[in-house]
Amino acid sequence: MMRIGDCAIVLTTGDLTAAAVDAIVNAANHSLLGGGGVDGAIHRKGGPAILAACRRIRAEEWPDGLPTGRAVITTAGNLPARHVIHTVGPVYSRDPDVPRLLAACHENSLALARAHDLRTVAFPAISTGVYGYPLAEAAPIALGATAAHLARHPGTLSEVRFVLFDAPAYAAFAAALAALPL
Ligand code: ADP
């Protein structure tokens, strides 16, 4: 756990879909129409209301799909969370833009949460599954972008939680949190 002003950054292991927070963040893809991994679990457990909201966003705002690094918000359907913030992580590569895009996922998701007056947000380890981002590289970017955002924008958020699916993911985030420059 680390405090940035009034906000706690918390690491846990487990299933993101069980998190009873104001918003869970989905590691979505451009289509917003569902996929594997955490995205599949969110749509499966949250029910059709999430997909219906995503289809509306595609029709009204992003006809060609949500660009990498951007974020949108929908209902969480039947999940214990109130909302789902959908963001598209970068596919891992040596492209120098990739770390900036992973940071942007976190910044834009947190900005959207603040814009909706949400206090508690839970993230998965975005891009570290099918998108191939090594945990040891993703964790400091995710946590660094989050800490910097909270330092710049104090007030609204009280908890940002990272729900890590397994022990290696938790270990990578714990090491990165301990090493975070203050
Ligand atoms: P991406 O396409 O962004 O890589 P994935 O869903 O494939 O997204 O994986 C992102 C991370 O989410 C991985 O570390 C994976 O282990 C984890 N994950 C998968 N299912 C869940 C879940 N139900 N709760 C939390 N994390 C999950």
mmCIF file of N, CA and C in Angstrom, residues 16-17 19 21-28 38-39 42 70-73 76 79 81 83-89 102 104-113 118 120-127 146 157 160-163:
data_model
loop_
_atom_site.group_PDB
_atom_site.id
_atom_site.type_symbol
_atom_site.label_atom_id
_atom_site.label_comp_id
_atom_site.label_asym_id
_atom_site.label_seq_id
_atom_site.Cartn_x
_atom_site.Cartn_y
_atom_site.Cartn_z
ATOM 1 N N LEU A 16 -10.733 -9.605 -10.823
ATOM 2 C CA LEU A 16 -11.184 -8.219 -10.958
ATOM 3 C C LEU A 16 -12.712 -8.123 -11.006
ATOM 4 N N THR A 17 -13.365 -9.126 -11.582
ATOM 5 C CA THR A 17 -14.821 -9.039 -11.740
ATOM 6 C C THR A 17 -15.547 -9.091 -10.395
ATOM 7 N N ALA A 19 -14.543 -7.307 -7.751
ATOM 8 C CA ALA A 19 -14.199 -6.093 -7.000
ATOM 9 C C ALA A 19 -15.422 -5.177 -6.861
ATOM 10 N N VAL A 21 -16.100 -1.968 -6.343
ATOM 11 C CA VAL A 21 -15.553 -0.604 -6.398
ATOM 12 C C VAL A 21 -16.445 0.239 -7.308
ATOM 13 N N ASP A 22 -16.193 1.538 -7.341
ATOM 14 C CA ASP A 22 -16.998 2.393 -8.216
ATOM 15 C C ASP A 22 -16.781 2.036 -9.690
ATOM 16 N N ALA A 23 -15.546 1.690 -10.055
ATOM 17 C CA ALA A 23 -15.291 1.262 -11.442
ATOM 18 C C ALA A 23 -14.164 0.254 -11.492
ATOM 19 N N ILE A 24 -14.361 -0.806 -12.265
ATOM 20 C CA ILE A 24 -13.241 -1.665 -12.654
ATOM 21 C C ILE A 24 -12.826 -1.265 -14.065
ATOM 22 N N VAL A 25 -11.550 -1.416 -14.359
ATOM 23 C CA VAL A 25 -11.030 -1.062 -15.674
ATOM 24 C C VAL A 25 -10.878 -2.341 -16.484
ATOM 25 N N ASN A 26 -11.422 -2.314 -17.685
ATOM 26 C CA ASN A 26 -11.336 -3.467 -18.583
ATOM 27 C C ASN A 26 -10.173 -3.290 -19.546
ATOM 28 N N ALA A 27 -9.337 -4.328 -19.669
ATOM 29 C CA ALA A 27 -8.309 -4.369 -20.719
ATOM 30 C C ALA A 27 -9.007 -4.803 -22.000
ATOM 31 N N ALA A 28 -9.641 -3.837 -22.652
ATOM 32 C CA ALA A 28 -10.490 -4.106 -23.815
ATOM 33 C C ALA A 28 -9.652 -4.140 -25.093
ATOM 34 N N VAL A 38 -9.422 -10.952 -19.287
ATOM 35 C CA VAL A 38 -10.247 -10.234 -18.327
ATOM 36 C C VAL A 38 -11.483 -9.619 -19.020
ATOM 37 N N ASP A 39 -11.323 -9.238 -20.273
ATOM 38 C CA ASP A 39 -12.427 -8.684 -21.076
ATOM 39 C C ASP A 39 -13.565 -9.711 -21.182
ATOM 40 N N ILE A 42 -15.349 -10.129 -17.823
ATOM 41 C CA ILE A 42 -16.218 -8.989 -17.482
ATOM 42 C C ILE A 42 -17.553 -9.093 -18.228
ATOM 43 N N ARG A 70 -6.906 5.207 -25.111
ATOM 44 C CA ARG A 70 -8.105 5.972 -24.739
ATOM 45 C C ARG A 70 -8.998 5.156 -23.815
ATOM 46 N N ALA A 71 -9.994 5.811 -23.200
ATOM 47 C CA ALA A 71 -10.871 5.130 -22.254
ATOM 48 C C ALA A 71 -12.299 5.638 -22.392
ATOM 49 N N VAL A 72 -13.265 4.735 -22.198
ATOM 50 C CA VAL A 72 -14.689 5.084 -22.164
ATOM 51 C C VAL A 72 -15.332 4.370 -20.977
ATOM 52 N N ILE A 73 -16.522 4.839 -20.576
ATOM 53 C CA ILE A 73 -17.159 4.285 -19.376
ATOM 54 C C ILE A 73 -18.552 3.765 -19.707
ATOM 55 N N ALA A 76 -21.748 -1.416 -15.294
ATOM 56 C CA ALA A 76 -21.102 -2.699 -15.002
ATOM 57 C C ALA A 76 -22.118 -3.837 -14.988
ATOM 58 N N LEU A 79 -22.294 -6.923 -12.404
ATOM 59 C CA LEU A 79 -21.088 -7.029 -11.561
ATOM 60 C C LEU A 79 -21.280 -6.226 -10.271
ATOM 61 N N ALA A 81 -19.213 -4.071 -9.141
ATOM 62 C CA ALA A 81 -18.776 -2.696 -9.429
ATOM 63 C C ALA A 81 -19.943 -1.903 -10.008
ATOM 64 N N HIS A 83 -19.454 0.676 -12.391
ATOM 65 C CA HIS A 83 -19.132 1.023 -13.781
ATOM 66 C C HIS A 83 -17.976 0.172 -14.278
ATOM 67 N N VAL A 84 -17.872 0.074 -15.602
ATOM 68 C CA VAL A 84 -16.667 -0.465 -16.234
ATOM 69 C C VAL A 84 -16.054 0.644 -17.083
ATOM 70 N N ILE A 85 -14.781 0.908 -16.854
ATOM 71 C CA ILE A 85 -14.019 1.804 -17.720
ATOM 72 C C ILE A 85 -13.237 0.915 -18.676
ATOM 73 N N HIS A 86 -13.488 1.083 -19.974
ATOM 74 C CA HIS A 86 -12.850 0.249 -20.983
ATOM 75 C C HIS A 86 -11.684 1.028 -21.583
ATOM 76 N N THR A 87 -10.495 0.442 -21.546
ATOM 77 C CA THR A 87 -9.348 1.082 -22.175
ATOM 78 C C THR A 87 -8.616 0.047 -23.004
ATOM 79 N N VAL A 88 -7.933 0.511 -24.046
ATOM 80 C CA VAL A 88 -7.229 -0.406 -24.950
ATOM 81 C C VAL A 88 -5.741 -0.275 -24.714
ATOM 82 N N GLY A 89 -5.133 -1.305 -24.160
ATOM 83 C CA GLY A 89 -3.692 -1.319 -23.945
ATOM 84 C C GLY A 89 -2.962 -1.554 -25.258
ATOM 85 N N LEU A 102 0.766 2.723 -22.746
ATOM 86 C CA LEU A 102 0.333 2.010 -21.531
ATOM 87 C C LEU A 102 0.097 3.009 -20.399
ATOM 88 N N ALA A 104 -0.817 6.081 -20.824
ATOM 89 C CA ALA A 104 -2.034 6.825 -21.197
ATOM 90 C C ALA A 104 -3.297 6.061 -20.806
ATOM 91 N N CYS A 105 -3.278 4.739 -20.899
ATOM 92 C CA CYS A 105 -4.438 3.938 -20.461
ATOM 93 C C CYS A 105 -4.781 4.260 -19.017
ATOM 94 N N HIS A 106 -3.753 4.326 -18.175
ATOM 95 C CA HIS A 106 -3.984 4.573 -16.748
ATOM 96 C C HIS A 106 -4.409 6.013 -16.508
ATOM 97 N N GLU A 107 -3.717 6.951 -17.160
ATOM 98 C CA GLU A 107 -4.056 8.373 -16.976
ATOM 99 C C GLU A 107 -5.481 8.650 -17.454
ATOM 100 N N ASN A 108 -5.833 8.171 -18.633
ATOM 101 C CA ASN A 108 -7.156 8.474 -19.179
ATOM 102 C C ASN A 108 -8.262 7.765 -18.404
ATOM 103 N N SER A 109 -7.988 6.564 -17.907
ATOM 104 C CA SER A 109 -8.987 5.862 -17.087
ATOM 105 C C SER A 109 -9.225 6.610 -15.779
ATOM 106 N N LEU A 110 -8.155 7.075 -15.156
ATOM 107 C CA LEU A 110 -8.298 7.806 -13.884
ATOM 108 C C LEU A 110 -8.963 9.163 -14.109
ATOM 109 N N ALA A 111 -8.632 9.819 -15.215
ATOM 110 C CA ALA A 111 -9.265 11.109 -15.515
ATOM 111 C C ALA A 111 -10.774 10.926 -15.725
ATOM 112 N N LEU A 112 -11.136 9.842 -16.403
ATOM 113 C CA LEU A 112 -12.553 9.568 -16.637
ATOM 114 C C LEU A 112 -13.261 9.269 -15.308
ATOM 115 N N ALA A 113 -12.615 8.514 -14.448
ATOM 116 C CA ALA A 113 -13.187 8.223 -13.125
ATOM 117 C C ALA A 113 -13.416 9.523 -12.359
ATOM 118 N N LEU A 118 -16.011 9.426 -9.289
ATOM 119 C CA LEU A 118 -15.827 8.095 -8.701
ATOM 120 C C LEU A 118 -14.654 8.149 -7.728
ATOM 121 N N THR A 120 -13.363 5.032 -6.030
ATOM 122 C CA THR A 120 -12.563 3.806 -5.968
ATOM 123 C C THR A 120 -12.523 3.137 -7.340
ATOM 124 N N VAL A 121 -11.324 2.806 -7.784
ATOM 125 C CA VAL A 121 -11.111 2.246 -9.123
ATOM 126 C C VAL A 121 -10.177 1.046 -8.994
ATOM 127 N N ALA A 122 -10.480 -0.028 -9.729
ATOM 128 C CA ALA A 122 -9.614 -1.209 -9.715
ATOM 129 C C ALA A 122 -9.164 -1.557 -11.131
ATOM 130 N N PHE A 123 -7.859 -1.743 -11.288
ATOM 131 C CA PHE A 123 -7.246 -2.079 -12.583
ATOM 132 C C PHE A 123 -6.772 -3.537 -12.605
ATOM 133 N N PRO A 124 -6.790 -4.171 -13.768
ATOM 134 C CA PRO A 124 -6.008 -5.394 -13.972
ATOM 135 C C PRO A 124 -4.609 -4.976 -14.447
ATOM 136 N N ALA A 125 -3.761 -5.941 -14.699
ATOM 137 C CA ALA A 125 -2.436 -5.655 -15.271
ATOM 138 C C ALA A 125 -2.588 -5.561 -16.789
ATOM 139 N N ILE A 126 -2.966 -4.344 -17.244
ATOM 140 C CA ILE A 126 -3.302 -4.112 -18.650
ATOM 141 C C ILE A 126 -2.128 -4.495 -19.563
ATOM 142 N N SER A 127 -2.447 -5.142 -20.657
ATOM 143 C CA SER A 127 -1.510 -5.537 -21.731
ATOM 144 C C SER A 127 -0.602 -6.715 -21.382
ATOM 145 N N THR A 146 0.013 6.025 -12.552
ATOM 146 C CA THR A 146 -1.047 6.202 -11.552
ATOM 147 C C THR A 146 -0.604 7.166 -10.454
ATOM 148 N N LEU A 157 -10.258 10.843 -5.858
ATOM 149 C CA LEU A 157 -10.063 9.395 -5.700
ATOM 150 C C LEU A 157 -9.557 9.054 -4.311
ATOM 151 N N VAL A 160 -7.037 3.469 -5.471
ATOM 152 C CA VAL A 160 -6.769 2.835 -6.765
ATOM 153 C C VAL A 160 -6.166 1.474 -6.460
ATOM 154 N N ARG A 161 -6.883 0.440 -6.853
ATOM 155 C CA ARG A 161 -6.505 -0.934 -6.525
ATOM 156 C C ARG A 161 -6.018 -1.638 -7.798
ATOM 157 N N PHE A 162 -4.957 -2.403 -7.680
ATOM 158 C CA PHE A 162 -4.541 -3.270 -8.783
ATOM 159 C C PHE A 162 -4.856 -4.701 -8.374
ATOM 160 N N VAL A 163 -5.744 -5.344 -9.123
ATOM 161 C CA VAL A 163 -6.146 -6.723 -8.823
ATOM 162 C C VAL A 163 -5.356 -7.641 -9.752
#
